[in-house]
């Protein structure tokens, strides 16, 4: 192996050591940090984040990269690293610091504004964050529109025009599926049996299920947080979190299956390539495909519950008399709702279409900040046929914009599309599909490890999907899945 | 305030941010880290420890210190910092790295040797660690003997000769107290009521007790580990750990009271001085005085249990019929045992006298490594009148030497002496003693905050004790306390 590449590997490993130290401290902040510890903790995370950024933009890194490019041993890897390095070094430290501050203030202002449903106090922060986002896009450069440069942060190779044409085509079909699913669901009115589902029993059941999917508890844990997430503290230390509702065990279970999907991806990345694009997740849209696949295609499927409903009934005695059909009807319940994070599979993507439309116009300047609430509500009426009662249930509900995360939202729907396309392709293999029919997922995981996890981030997300499934990314599998589950 | 001092404060704060990041990651390693995460975790801790060392030995630090010395605004503070800086910069990076490696290998070899009670496989590691300790002492410099320089790391201003004359004077009196306490204890044969003391009930009771002592749970937590400890993750984030024995609730309780003593000290250090000697604990002997004071002088006292035994009986119904006298007899049980960490208050210091004698002779070269087991057993017979059955119950029982911690052991007994002297001095105040008689400890804590915690590490440990108690450090109060509790 080339000496330059060795040097690059060693620098990348060091950066990963620092970045995962920040992640460890961040995980503790969300799980166990005492109330008064937050101020100091913020300083620790800021210091570590600055050091990671410094390492990744250092001249030592640039020199090693140039030397590795020159000797040409690993052109695809160095091309991916060149792209990341150039993007990182195009932002001056002053801008990075300004963004961190604006994002920190923005989050505070947003949390406060949401509580009081008062968009006006958040608006100036959104103005500032938008200006910074445009400035970043200008420095990074783009061909068609500034939004492309932002989107590229989360989904390499995607463009606003491409997403727009995809979403325009999806919109009428998604509306049709959603409306029919909601109507059917309303007529059935299926619910889970009542009574308490004790947290301790949920924890035991969730762990058994996560382990059965292949999540390795020697290299991971599940803890409790207000907002579920998955974070990587080291190549063999992947932490999931969930929250518990004692009246509905499926809330924490599907949360765990979703986060375990992220965690299986992280556990499946090539550990030796840690810190390099070859050892990193490809994109948010690919990451989300893994979580949605395990949560929805596996976790909400009939074969899964054929096996697991009797086991669940051992943990939760009130399920003993519930038929599989009734149980499935309850977990396939669909409803139009104001809040994205509470939305079901059948209506979820409509929430994303709305956000993408607005944020693209915000970045281009076509929509001004002050007009966001009205534009949100108008778009919501168009898609859902109802008007949010206030901005807390409308344009103030999500944290993303308050952190400067413009260009992030489309990756949720890309994740849904990718999940369906990957799951359909895997099922074309008879060994995999017959195992899945028995709720056995080792062959599926092996396929995902091989086709997705092992690839890292050297290929683009679209290339990964195309190579894995033999087809360019397309919404067909997702629509077919929704029709089959919600309308058949 | 002087600009140089500001600069020094800012550098010290940054070093504390880095050092507490390492502590946070270390805490997670002991509490929640999955099995496979250890290798990566070691790299994270090593990286952070190196950065903290770099900061504390940087020329920027040295320049700011020299400037602050020159402007003379805070001579006591800069003198303490000069001492630390000179000690740190006297060790070349190569030696620090070599010690870290030898210590890491030493710990592994020790754990393995202890399991098999096989001193021979540990001996070469102890040779290496001893050579490194001597090399450090030579670089630091000393007047009388190399051990002084090592001891000074843990207990500033203490000398081997001083400790030896103190321990020589203590020895006959400690042996007399221990023998009488054990004889009385054997004749009474008092034990706690049997049955299960459920862990959850222990956790609740421990938390109530810790809070009643003044431990602030907004700035701290209690978790579970194999070996109890207290660690500081930030000025307002102090973590205690304990372990549980379901047949004896006092094991975790006294563990929590001990660690809470350390924690109260850390919570009482001046937060604004974080990273500076003025915001740091004075020494191990002072730190241990706080843990022993709360564990032994408070936690094993009659007034404490007059109040808390009825509360304990609410958590553990089997205590309902136990009289206060019987309960006190059970928790004042004394016995000669082979293992230091299981020793009671009446026999504990004998274990320390033995270790100090051996390690002083090891460092001077008077005792060679191969002769340690025989020397240990001979000394044990002299002090305890019995012979350890094997080296696992003898010279291999403690982790300290395997980490290069030579000069550490005497601080445990210094802690006991300091605890007794401080507690007696506080009790001379009528307000404090009448509160203590009612098991109310707020006045005691206020006194400790003022006389010890607020002082940081600018004064020497001996100066802190002298100023707090009006007397030079002396063993009298400790011996009187033991006689009163175990012989009266």
XYZ file of C-alpha atoms in Angstrom, chain A residues 13-14 16-22 24-25 27-28 31-37 39-41 43-45 47-48 51 55 200 216-221 223 233-239 274, chain B residues 13-14 16-22 24-25 27-28 31-37 39-41 43-45 47-48 51 55 200 216-221 223 233-239 274:
92
model
C -8.424 7.459 11.990
C -7.284 10.219 14.323
C -12.567 9.631 13.800
C -11.132 9.171 17.302
C -11.829 12.853 17.995
C -15.244 12.936 16.308
C -16.412 9.817 18.163
C -15.157 11.317 21.426
C -17.489 14.238 20.748
C -19.621 9.860 23.235
C -19.897 13.051 25.214
C -24.593 10.669 23.882
C -24.062 11.143 27.612
C -28.946 10.120 28.340
C -27.387 10.697 31.758
C -26.068 14.249 32.117
C -27.244 15.966 35.322
C -29.151 19.240 34.850
C -26.359 21.588 35.828
C -23.790 19.884 33.598
C -22.910 24.461 30.124
C -19.573 22.704 30.631
C -20.640 19.895 28.346
C -17.662 23.581 25.901
C -16.351 20.023 25.739
C -18.289 19.233 22.575
C -13.604 21.935 21.703
C -13.691 18.419 20.267
C -10.248 19.803 16.756
C -7.678 17.828 11.516
C -39.338 -3.248 31.815
C -24.853 -7.017 18.071
C -25.110 -6.066 21.732
C -21.402 -6.750 22.238
C -20.977 -3.676 20.050
C -23.984 -1.645 21.109
C -26.653 -0.741 23.678
C -30.836 3.565 26.350
C -19.170 6.098 19.632
C -16.625 3.827 17.949
C -16.553 1.220 15.174
C -17.736 -1.375 17.686
C -19.833 0.858 19.913
C -23.181 1.825 18.394
C -25.791 3.252 20.761
C -12.779 3.972 9.898
C -9.841 26.095 31.652
C -9.126 24.617 28.226
C -9.774 21.115 32.214
C -12.227 20.865 29.299
C -9.948 18.286 27.682
C -9.145 16.391 30.896
C -12.826 16.163 31.865
C -13.650 14.960 28.346
C -11.231 12.103 28.981
C -16.370 11.458 30.733
C -15.240 8.849 28.252
C -16.674 7.014 33.158
C -18.660 5.536 30.270
C -20.409 1.987 33.405
C -22.003 1.383 30.001
C -19.394 0.537 27.352
C -20.269 -2.590 25.341
C -17.668 -5.384 25.416
C -16.228 -4.806 21.972
C -15.823 -1.064 22.465
C -10.022 -1.022 22.050
C -11.340 2.120 20.365
C -12.122 3.653 23.736
C -7.441 5.249 21.723
C -9.921 8.016 22.550
C -8.677 8.313 26.136
C -5.596 10.980 22.473
C -7.362 13.215 24.984
C -3.705 16.726 24.387
C -1.588 21.931 26.891
C -33.888 -1.056 43.817
C -26.437 17.833 44.784
C -28.096 15.563 42.233
C -28.551 18.486 39.837
C -24.757 18.301 39.574
C -24.210 14.573 39.938
C -25.443 10.983 39.651
C -24.321 4.570 38.765
C -16.870 15.198 34.363
C -17.261 18.954 34.787
C -17.457 21.496 37.618
C -21.168 20.721 37.945
C -21.109 17.076 36.929
C -19.742 14.736 39.604
C -20.449 11.035 39.174
C -11.610 25.365 37.303
